[in-house]
mmCIF file of N, CA, C and O in Angstrom:
data_model
loop_
_atom_site.group_PDB
_atom_site.id
_atom_site.type_symbol
_atom_site.label_atom_id
_atom_site.label_comp_id
_atom_site.label_asym_id
_atom_site.label_seq_id
_atom_site.Cartn_x
_atom_site.Cartn_y
_atom_site.Cartn_z
ATOM 1 N N MET L 1 9.840 -2.433 28.070
ATOM 2 C CA MET L 1 10.167 -3.095 26.820
ATOM 3 C C MET L 1 10.336 -2.040 25.733
ATOM 4 O O MET L 1 9.526 -1.136 25.591
ATOM 5 N N LYS L 2 11.401 -2.188 24.947
ATOM 6 C CA LYS L 2 11.693 -1.254 23.874
ATOM 7 C C LYS L 2 10.764 -1.505 22.688
ATOM 8 O O LYS L 2 10.519 -2.638 22.303
ATOM 9 N N SER L 3 10.251 -0.425 22.115
ATOM 10 C CA SER L 3 9.358 -0.528 20.967
ATOM 11 C C SER L 3 10.131 -0.977 19.733
ATOM 12 O O SER L 3 11.247 -0.515 19.495
ATOM 13 N N PRO L 4 9.541 -1.873 18.913
ATOM 14 C CA PRO L 4 10.225 -2.303 17.696
ATOM 15 C C PRO L 4 10.209 -1.228 16.605
ATOM 16 O O PRO L 4 10.898 -1.351 15.618
ATOM 17 N N VAL L 5 9.432 -0.179 16.814
ATOM 18 C CA VAL L 5 9.356 0.892 15.828
ATOM 19 C C VAL L 5 10.378 1.962 16.171
ATOM 20 O O VAL L 5 10.485 2.406 17.307
ATOM 21 N N VAL L 6 11.158 2.355 15.165
ATOM 22 C CA VAL L 6 12.206 3.359 15.345
ATOM 23 C C VAL L 6 11.822 4.599 14.558
ATOM 24 O O VAL L 6 11.515 4.519 13.370
ATOM 25 N N LYS L 7 11.828 5.742 15.243
ATOM 26 C CA LYS L 7 11.495 7.012 14.600
ATOM 27 C C LYS L 7 12.788 7.725 14.244
ATOM 28 O O LYS L 7 13.654 7.927 15.103
ATOM 29 N N ARG L 8 12.922 8.085 12.966
ATOM 30 C CA ARG L 8 14.122 8.781 12.504
ATOM 31 C C ARG L 8 13.734 10.007 11.700
ATOM 32 O O ARG L 8 12.709 10.023 11.028
ATOM 33 N N SER L 9 14.583 11.009 11.770
ATOM 34 C CA SER L 9 14.395 12.211 10.962
ATOM 35 C C SER L 9 15.119 12.016 9.642
ATOM 36 O O SER L 9 16.211 11.449 9.590
ATOM 37 N N ILE L 10 14.496 12.480 8.587
ATOM 38 C CA ILE L 10 15.071 12.358 7.254
ATOM 39 C C ILE L 10 14.732 13.616 6.469
ATOM 40 O O ILE L 10 13.673 14.212 6.672
ATOM 41 N N VAL L 11 15.623 14.030 5.604
ATOM 42 C CA VAL L 11 15.402 15.213 4.771
ATOM 43 C C VAL L 11 14.977 14.745 3.391
ATOM 44 O O VAL L 11 15.675 13.968 2.734
ATOM 45 N N ILE L 12 13.803 15.209 2.970
ATOM 46 C CA ILE L 12 13.262 14.858 1.659
ATOM 47 C C ILE L 12 13.107 16.149 0.869
ATOM 48 O O ILE L 12 12.297 17.012 1.218
ATOM 49 N N VAL L 13 13.892 16.283 -0.184
ATOM 50 C CA VAL L 13 13.868 17.465 -1.047
ATOM 51 C C VAL L 13 13.934 18.740 -0.199
ATOM 52 O O VAL L 13 13.126 19.645 -0.345
ATOM 53 N N GLY L 14 14.884 18.768 0.717
ATOM 54 C CA GLY L 14 15.106 19.942 1.551
ATOM 55 C C GLY L 14 14.137 20.127 2.702
ATOM 56 O O GLY L 14 14.234 21.087 3.452
ATOM 57 N N HIS L 15 13.200 19.202 2.865
ATOM 58 C CA HIS L 15 12.204 19.289 3.935
ATOM 59 C C HIS L 15 12.464 18.185 4.954
ATOM 60 O O HIS L 15 12.518 17.005 4.611
ATOM 61 N N LYS L 16 12.650 18.551 6.212
ATOM 62 C CA LYS L 16 12.907 17.575 7.271
ATOM 63 C C LYS L 16 11.585 16.994 7.769
ATOM 64 O O LYS L 16 10.644 17.729 8.047
ATOM 65 N N THR L 17 11.537 15.668 7.856
ATOM 66 C CA THR L 17 10.348 14.985 8.351
ATOM 67 C C THR L 17 10.775 13.785 9.192
ATOM 68 O O THR L 17 11.920 13.355 9.119
ATOM 69 N N SER L 18 9.873 13.274 9.974
ATOM 70 C CA SER L 18 10.134 12.085 10.780
ATOM 71 C C SER L 18 9.369 10.909 10.204
ATOM 72 O O SER L 18 8.224 11.046 9.783
ATOM 73 N N VAL L 19 10.032 9.763 10.213
ATOM 74 C CA VAL L 19 9.424 8.537 9.706
ATOM 75 C C VAL L 19 9.617 7.458 10.760
ATOM 76 O O VAL L 19 10.712 7.277 11.276
ATOM 77 N N SER L 20 8.541 6.766 11.084
ATOM 78 C CA SER L 20 8.581 5.673 12.057
ATOM 79 C C SER L 20 8.446 4.338 11.330
ATOM 80 O O SER L 20 7.448 4.093 10.652
ATOM 81 N N LEU L 21 9.475 3.505 11.472
ATOM 82 C CA LEU L 21 9.488 2.182 10.846
ATOM 83 C C LEU L 21 10.140 1.178 11.790
ATOM 84 O O LEU L 21 10.984 1.553 12.607
ATOM 85 N N GLU L 22 9.792 -0.070 11.628
ATOM 86 C CA GLU L 22 10.474 -1.125 12.339
ATOM 87 C C GLU L 22 11.915 -1.188 11.824
ATOM 88 O O GLU L 22 12.190 -0.877 10.666
ATOM 89 N N ASP L 23 12.825 -1.600 12.701
ATOM 90 C CA ASP L 23 14.239 -1.635 12.346
ATOM 91 C C ASP L 23 14.504 -2.481 11.099
ATOM 92 O O ASP L 23 15.357 -2.137 10.274
ATOM 93 N N ALA L 24 13.781 -3.571 10.936
ATOM 94 C CA ALA L 24 13.974 -4.431 9.759
ATOM 95 C C ALA L 24 13.675 -3.669 8.467
ATOM 96 O O ALA L 24 14.358 -3.859 7.452
ATOM 97 N N PHE L 25 12.678 -2.800 8.493
ATOM 98 C CA PHE L 25 12.360 -2.003 7.304
ATOM 99 C C PHE L 25 13.427 -0.941 7.058
ATOM 100 O O PHE L 25 13.772 -0.656 5.908
ATOM 101 N N TRP L 26 13.977 -0.347 8.124
ATOM 102 C CA TRP L 26 15.081 0.609 7.955
ATOM 103 C C TRP L 26 16.277 -0.086 7.304
ATOM 104 O O TRP L 26 16.895 0.448 6.381
ATOM 105 N N ARG L 27 16.598 -1.292 7.795
ATOM 106 C CA ARG L 27 17.733 -2.026 7.228
ATOM 107 C C ARG L 27 17.490 -2.361 5.762
ATOM 108 O O ARG L 27 18.382 -2.207 4.925
ATOM 109 N N GLY L 28 16.283 -2.824 5.445
ATOM 110 C CA GLY L 28 15.962 -3.148 4.063
ATOM 111 C C GLY L 28 16.037 -1.931 3.164
ATOM 112 O O GLY L 28 16.571 -1.985 2.047
ATOM 113 N N LEU L 29 15.524 -0.817 3.650
ATOM 114 C CA LEU L 29 15.532 0.422 2.876
ATOM 115 C C LEU L 29 16.969 0.877 2.595
ATOM 116 O O LEU L 29 17.300 1.258 1.473
ATOM 117 N N LYS L 30 17.830 0.796 3.606
ATOM 118 C CA LYS L 30 19.239 1.169 3.429
ATOM 119 C C LYS L 30 19.926 0.238 2.432
ATOM 120 O O LYS L 30 20.735 0.678 1.611
ATOM 121 N N GLU L 31 19.604 -1.043 2.504
ATOM 122 C CA GLU L 31 20.186 -2.015 1.571
ATOM 123 C C GLU L 31 19.772 -1.707 0.131
ATOM 124 O O GLU L 31 20.586 -1.738 -0.783
ATOM 125 N N ILE L 32 18.502 -1.417 -0.064
ATOM 126 C CA ILE L 32 17.996 -1.103 -1.399
ATOM 127 C C ILE L 32 18.660 0.169 -1.929
ATOM 128 O O ILE L 32 19.100 0.223 -3.081
ATOM 129 N N ALA L 33 18.731 1.204 -1.094
ATOM 130 C CA ALA L 33 19.354 2.464 -1.508
ATOM 131 C C ALA L 33 20.810 2.239 -1.901
ATOM 132 O O ALA L 33 21.269 2.728 -2.939
ATOM 133 N N GLY L 34 21.540 1.476 -1.093
ATOM 134 C CA GLY L 34 22.934 1.185 -1.397
ATOM 135 C C GLY L 34 23.089 0.418 -2.701
ATOM 136 O O GLY L 34 23.985 0.701 -3.492
ATOM 137 N N GLY L 35 22.203 -0.537 -2.925
ATOM 138 C CA GLY L 35 22.233 -1.324 -4.156
ATOM 139 C C GLY L 35 21.934 -0.505 -5.399
ATOM 140 O O GLY L 35 22.354 -0.858 -6.502
ATOM 141 N N ARG L 36 21.240 0.587 -5.220
ATOM 142 C CA ARG L 36 20.903 1.474 -6.341
ATOM 143 C C ARG L 36 21.823 2.692 -6.407
ATOM 144 O O ARG L 36 21.591 3.593 -7.191
ATOM 145 N N ASP L 37 22.847 2.705 -5.567
ATOM 146 C CA ASP L 37 23.767 3.844 -5.471
ATOM 147 C C ASP L 37 23.018 5.152 -5.257
ATOM 148 O O ASP L 37 23.300 6.169 -5.894
ATOM 149 N N MET L 38 22.041 5.113 -4.351
ATOM 150 C CA MET L 38 21.237 6.283 -4.000
ATOM 151 C C MET L 38 21.414 6.567 -2.520
ATOM 152 O O MET L 38 21.721 5.665 -1.753
ATOM 153 N N THR L 39 21.173 7.808 -2.147
ATOM 154 C CA THR L 39 21.116 8.103 -0.720
ATOM 155 C C THR L 39 19.760 7.641 -0.202
ATOM 156 O O THR L 39 18.801 7.491 -0.970
ATOM 157 N N LEU L 40 19.699 7.426 1.089
ATOM 158 C CA LEU L 40 18.434 7.052 1.711
ATOM 159 C C LEU L 40 17.389 8.141 1.465
ATOM 160 O O LEU L 40 16.243 7.842 1.134
ATOM 161 N N SER L 41 17.805 9.391 1.589
ATOM 162 C CA SER L 41 16.881 10.513 1.374
ATOM 163 C C SER L 41 16.341 10.530 -0.043
ATOM 164 O O SER L 41 15.152 10.784 -0.258
ATOM 165 N N ASP L 42 17.200 10.262 -1.033
ATOM 166 C CA ASP L 42 16.736 10.253 -2.426
ATOM 167 C C ASP L 42 15.752 9.123 -2.678
ATOM 168 O O ASP L 42 14.746 9.302 -3.384
ATOM 169 N N LEU L 43 16.023 7.954 -2.104
ATOM 170 C CA LEU L 43 15.103 6.829 -2.286
ATOM 171 C C LEU L 43 13.760 7.117 -1.627
ATOM 172 O O LEU L 43 12.700 6.879 -2.226
ATOM 173 N N VAL L 44 13.784 7.667 -0.421
ATOM 174 C CA VAL L 44 12.528 7.992 0.264
ATOM 175 C C VAL L 44 11.773 9.078 -0.507
ATOM 176 O O VAL L 44 10.544 9.028 -0.609
ATOM 177 N N ALA L 45 12.486 10.032 -1.089
ATOM 178 C CA ALA L 45 11.830 11.074 -1.891
ATOM 179 C C ALA L 45 11.130 10.458 -3.098
ATOM 180 O O ALA L 45 10.005 10.850 -3.445
ATOM 181 N N THR L 46 11.763 9.465 -3.720
ATOM 182 C CA THR L 46 11.150 8.775 -4.858
ATOM 183 C C THR L 46 9.894 8.030 -4.419
ATOM 184 O O THR L 46 8.855 8.082 -5.087
ATOM 185 N N ILE L 47 9.983 7.334 -3.296
ATOM 186 C CA ILE L 47 8.829 6.608 -2.760
ATOM 187 C C ILE L 47 7.703 7.589 -2.451
ATOM 188 O O ILE L 47 6.538 7.349 -2.778
ATOM 189 N N ASP L 48 8.051 8.711 -1.846
ATOM 190 C CA ASP L 48 7.067 9.734 -1.486
ATOM 191 C C ASP L 48 6.370 10.285 -2.723
ATOM 192 O O ASP L 48 5.143 10.445 -2.742
ATOM 193 N N THR L 49 7.125 10.526 -3.773
ATOM 194 C CA THR L 49 6.558 11.070 -5.016
ATOM 195 C C THR L 49 5.633 10.065 -5.692
ATOM 196 O O THR L 49 4.597 10.445 -6.237
ATOM 197 N N ASP L 50 6.010 8.785 -5.648
ATOM 198 C CA ASP L 50 5.262 7.744 -6.362
ATOM 199 C C ASP L 50 4.067 7.188 -5.602
ATOM 200 O O ASP L 50 3.239 6.496 -6.183
ATOM 201 N N ARG L 51 3.953 7.480 -4.313
ATOM 202 C CA ARG L 51 2.876 6.848 -3.537
ATOM 203 C C ARG L 51 1.509 7.374 -3.959
ATOM 204 O O ARG L 51 1.345 8.541 -4.264
ATOM 205 N N GLN L 52 0.569 6.467 -3.964
ATOM 206 C CA GLN L 52 -0.789 6.782 -4.404
ATOM 207 C C GLN L 52 -1.679 7.211 -3.247
ATOM 208 O O GLN L 52 -2.547 8.036 -3.407
ATOM 209 N N HIS L 53 -1.486 6.604 -2.092
ATOM 210 C CA HIS L 53 -2.304 6.904 -0.919
ATOM 211 C C HIS L 53 -1.595 6.398 0.323
ATOM 212 O O HIS L 53 -0.570 5.737 0.226
ATOM 213 N N GLY L 54 -2.120 6.709 1.467
ATOM 214 C CA GLY L 54 -1.521 6.267 2.720
ATOM 215 C C GLY L 54 -0.415 7.194 3.164
ATOM 216 O O GLY L 54 -0.020 8.116 2.458
ATOM 217 N N ASN L 55 0.085 6.926 4.354
ATOM 218 C CA ASN L 55 1.154 7.776 4.866
ATOM 219 C C ASN L 55 2.510 7.282 4.374
ATOM 220 O O ASN L 55 2.639 6.205 3.802
ATOM 221 N N LEU L 56 3.529 8.092 4.593
ATOM 222 C CA LEU L 56 4.856 7.773 4.084
ATOM 223 C C LEU L 56 5.414 6.485 4.689
ATOM 224 O O LEU L 56 6.007 5.671 3.971
ATOM 225 N N SER L 57 5.230 6.280 5.974
ATOM 226 C CA SER L 57 5.730 5.050 6.605
ATOM 227 C C SER L 57 5.123 3.810 5.949
ATOM 228 O O SER L 57 5.834 2.840 5.659
ATOM 229 N N SER L 58 3.836 3.844 5.696
ATOM 230 C CA SER L 58 3.171 2.711 5.034
ATOM 231 C C SER L 58 3.694 2.524 3.614
ATOM 232 O O SER L 58 3.921 1.400 3.171
ATOM 233 N N ALA L 59 3.889 3.627 2.908
ATOM 234 C CA ALA L 59 4.408 3.558 1.534
ATOM 235 C C ALA L 59 5.800 2.931 1.517
ATOM 236 O O ALA L 59 6.118 2.135 0.634
ATOM 237 N N ILE L 60 6.626 3.278 2.494
ATOM 238 C CA ILE L 60 7.973 2.704 2.566
ATOM 239 C C ILE L 60 7.901 1.212 2.853
ATOM 240 O O ILE L 60 8.593 0.409 2.221
ATOM 241 N N ARG L 61 7.058 0.817 3.796
ATOM 242 C CA ARG L 61 6.919 -0.619 4.116
ATOM 243 C C ARG L 61 6.487 -1.403 2.879
ATOM 244 O O ARG L 61 7.024 -2.474 2.583
ATOM 245 N N LEU L 62 5.507 -0.886 2.160
ATOM 246 C CA LEU L 62 5.026 -1.571 0.959
ATOM 247 C C LEU L 62 6.098 -1.621 -0.121
ATOM 248 O O LEU L 62 6.243 -2.623 -0.835
ATOM 249 N N PHE L 63 6.883 -0.553 -0.255
ATOM 250 C CA PHE L 63 7.970 -0.511 -1.228
ATOM 251 C C PHE L 63 9.007 -1.591 -0.916
ATOM 252 O O PHE L 63 9.435 -2.337 -1.803
ATOM 253 N N VAL L 64 9.432 -1.670 0.350
ATOM 254 C CA VAL L 64 10.436 -2.652 0.755
ATOM 255 C C VAL L 64 9.889 -4.073 0.559
ATOM 256 O O VAL L 64 10.576 -4.946 0.012
ATOM 257 N N LEU L 65 8.652 -4.307 0.965
ATOM 258 C CA LEU L 65 8.027 -5.616 0.784
ATOM 259 C C LEU L 65 7.990 -5.989 -0.700
ATOM 260 O O LEU L 65 8.367 -7.098 -1.087
ATOM 261 N N ASP L 66 7.562 -5.064 -1.541
ATOM 262 C CA ASP L 66 7.470 -5.319 -2.976
ATOM 263 C C ASP L 66 8.843 -5.603 -3.579
ATOM 264 O O ASP L 66 8.987 -6.495 -4.415
ATOM 265 N N TYR L 67 9.846 -4.860 -3.127
ATOM 266 C CA TYR L 67 11.207 -5.060 -3.627
ATOM 267 C C TYR L 67 11.670 -6.497 -3.366
ATOM 268 O O TYR L 67 12.166 -7.173 -4.271
ATOM 269 N N TYR L 68 11.519 -6.958 -2.142
ATOM 270 C CA TYR L 68 11.981 -8.308 -1.804
ATOM 271 C C TYR L 68 11.090 -9.390 -2.406
ATOM 272 O O TYR L 68 11.587 -10.465 -2.764
ATOM 273 N N ARG L 69 9.818 -9.124 -2.555
ATOM 274 C CA ARG L 69 8.940 -10.094 -3.239
ATOM 275 C C ARG L 69 9.360 -10.248 -4.692
ATOM 276 O O ARG L 69 9.400 -11.355 -5.224
ATOM 277 N N ASN L 70 9.695 -9.134 -5.342
ATOM 278 C CA ASN L 70 10.149 -9.188 -6.730
ATOM 279 C C ASN L 70 11.463 -9.932 -6.851
ATOM 280 O O ASN L 70 11.682 -10.655 -7.826
ATOM 281 N N GLN L 71 12.349 -9.781 -5.864
ATOM 282 C CA GLN L 71 13.606 -10.530 -5.880
ATOM 283 C C GLN L 71 13.342 -12.026 -5.826
ATOM 284 O O GLN L 71 13.945 -12.786 -6.567
ATOM 285 N N LEU L 72 12.442 -12.449 -4.948
ATOM 286 C CA LEU L 72 12.093 -13.864 -4.858
ATOM 287 C C LEU L 72 11.476 -14.360 -6.157
ATOM 288 O O LEU L 72 11.792 -15.444 -6.636
ATOM 289 N N SER L 73 10.608 -13.544 -6.712
ATOM 290 C CA SER L 73 9.956 -13.898 -7.965
ATOM 291 C C SER L 73 10.980 -14.052 -9.083
ATOM 292 O O SER L 73 10.913 -14.993 -9.875
ATOM 293 N N ASP L 74 11.954 -13.155 -9.130
ATOM 294 C CA ASP L 74 12.996 -13.230 -10.150
ATOM 295 C C ASP L 74 13.846 -14.479 -9.988
ATOM 296 O O ASP L 74 14.273 -15.077 -10.968
ATOM 297 N N GLU L 75 14.107 -14.888 -8.741
ATOM 298 C CA GLU L 75 14.882 -16.098 -8.483
ATOM 299 C C GLU L 75 14.139 -17.343 -8.956
ATOM 300 O O GLU L 75 14.752 -18.321 -9.367
ATOM 301 N N LYS L 76 12.834 -17.321 -8.888
ATOM 302 C CA LYS L 76 12.027 -18.485 -9.259
ATOM 303 C C LYS L 76 11.753 -18.542 -10.755
ATOM 304 O O LYS L 76 11.275 -19.548 -11.251
ATOM 305 N N GLU L 77 12.020 -17.472 -11.463
ATOM 306 C CA GLU L 77 11.708 -17.388 -12.891
ATOM 307 C C GLU L 77 12.596 -18.347 -13.672
ATOM 308 O O GLU L 77 13.814 -18.353 -13.526
ATOM 309 N N GLY L 78 11.985 -19.181 -14.491
ATOM 310 C CA GLY L 78 12.743 -20.134 -15.300
ATOM 311 C C GLY L 78 13.291 -19.469 -16.546
ATOM 312 O O GLY L 78 12.899 -18.372 -16.923
ATOM 313 N N ARG L 79 14.225 -20.145 -17.214
ATOM 314 C CA ARG L 79 14.825 -19.587 -18.429
ATOM 315 C C ARG L 79 13.798 -19.376 -19.529
ATOM 316 O O ARG L 79 13.928 -18.485 -20.338
ATOM 317 N N ASP L 80 12.804 -20.245 -19.608
ATOM 318 C CA ASP L 80 11.811 -20.135 -20.677
ATOM 319 C C ASP L 80 10.652 -19.216 -20.299
ATOM 320 O O ASP L 80 9.665 -19.123 -21.014
ATOM 321 N N GLY L 81 10.781 -18.519 -19.150
ATOM 322 C CA GLY L 81 9.746 -17.587 -18.746
ATOM 323 C C GLY L 81 8.687 -18.202 -17.857
ATOM 324 O O GLY L 81 7.798 -17.513 -17.400
ATOM 325 N N THR L 82 8.762 -19.501 -17.624
ATOM 326 C CA THR L 82 7.790 -20.143 -16.737
ATOM 327 C C THR L 82 8.299 -20.121 -15.313
ATOM 328 O O THR L 82 9.500 -20.060 -15.055
ATOM 329 N N ARG L 83 7.394 -20.178 -14.386
ATOM 330 C CA ARG L 83 7.756 -20.171 -12.969
ATOM 331 C C ARG L 83 8.025 -21.588 -12.494
ATOM 332 O O ARG L 83 7.312 -22.523 -12.830
ATOM 333 N N GLU L 84 9.079 -21.725 -11.715
ATOM 334 C CA GLU L 84 9.410 -23.012 -11.128
ATOM 335 C C GLU L 84 8.893 -23.042 -9.700
ATOM 336 O O GLU L 84 8.885 -22.034 -9.014
ATOM 337 N N ILE L 85 8.471 -24.205 -9.249
ATOM 338 C CA ILE L 85 8.072 -24.376 -7.859
ATOM 339 C C ILE L 85 9.279 -24.910 -7.117
ATOM 340 O O ILE L 85 9.829 -25.954 -7.462
ATOM 341 N N ILE L 86 9.700 -24.182 -6.105
ATOM 342 C CA ILE L 86 10.877 -24.576 -5.348
ATOM 343 C C ILE L 86 10.387 -25.234 -4.047
ATOM 344 O O ILE L 86 10.076 -24.569 -3.083
ATOM 345 N N ALA L 87 10.362 -26.558 -4.048
ATOM 346 C CA ALA L 87 9.828 -27.313 -2.918
ATOM 347 C C ALA L 87 10.698 -27.176 -1.679
ATOM 348 O O ALA L 87 10.201 -27.234 -0.552
ATOM 349 N N THR L 88 11.977 -26.972 -1.860
ATOM 350 C CA THR L 88 12.865 -26.893 -0.702
ATOM 351 C C THR L 88 12.587 -25.667 0.149
ATOM 352 O O THR L 88 12.827 -25.672 1.337
ATOM 353 N N ARG L 89 12.064 -24.612 -0.414
ATOM 354 C CA ARG L 89 11.707 -23.425 0.370
ATOM 355 C C ARG L 89 10.430 -23.650 1.149
ATOM 356 O O ARG L 89 10.246 -23.086 2.210
ATOM 357 N N ALA L 90 9.547 -24.464 0.611
ATOM 358 C CA ALA L 90 8.281 -24.724 1.289
ATOM 359 C C ALA L 90 8.458 -25.710 2.445
ATOM 360 O O ALA L 90 7.809 -25.599 3.464
ATOM 361 N N ALA L 91 9.351 -26.666 2.271
ATOM 362 C CA ALA L 91 9.597 -27.681 3.292
ATOM 363 C C ALA L 91 11.021 -27.509 3.823
ATOM 364 O O ALA L 91 11.972 -27.807 3.118
ATOM 365 N N PRO L 92 11.194 -27.023 5.058
ATOM 366 C CA PRO L 92 12.524 -26.706 5.558
ATOM 367 C C PRO L 92 13.486 -27.878 5.649
ATOM 368 O O PRO L 92 14.668 -27.694 5.552
ATOM 369 N N ASN L 93 12.989 -29.095 5.800
ATOM 370 C CA ASN L 93 13.877 -30.260 5.921
ATOM 371 C C ASN L 93 13.916 -31.101 4.670
ATOM 372 O O ASN L 93 14.352 -32.238 4.696
ATOM 373 N N ALA L 94 13.450 -30.563 3.585
ATOM 374 C CA ALA L 94 13.414 -31.343 2.346
ATOM 375 C C ALA L 94 14.730 -31.314 1.632
ATOM 376 O O ALA L 94 15.503 -30.447 1.747
#
């Protein structure tokens, strides 16, 4: 059985390193970098610089998770600044 974790080499500020992430996190990271008109290496370098603790792979996973959580939060934000409850997301057949 193939492992869901993919190990890739990446250059961060001229230093080559390997990062192991699940394919879904690689795809999310590439999407975020593209949306910000950044290279993958530049985005990972930013994540590496900003991380408080833990290894780089964990920092990337948390960054990607936070990015998509913030997107969902922004979608739910009402015009007056209050949060709306979206029942259709909670109940798939509603």
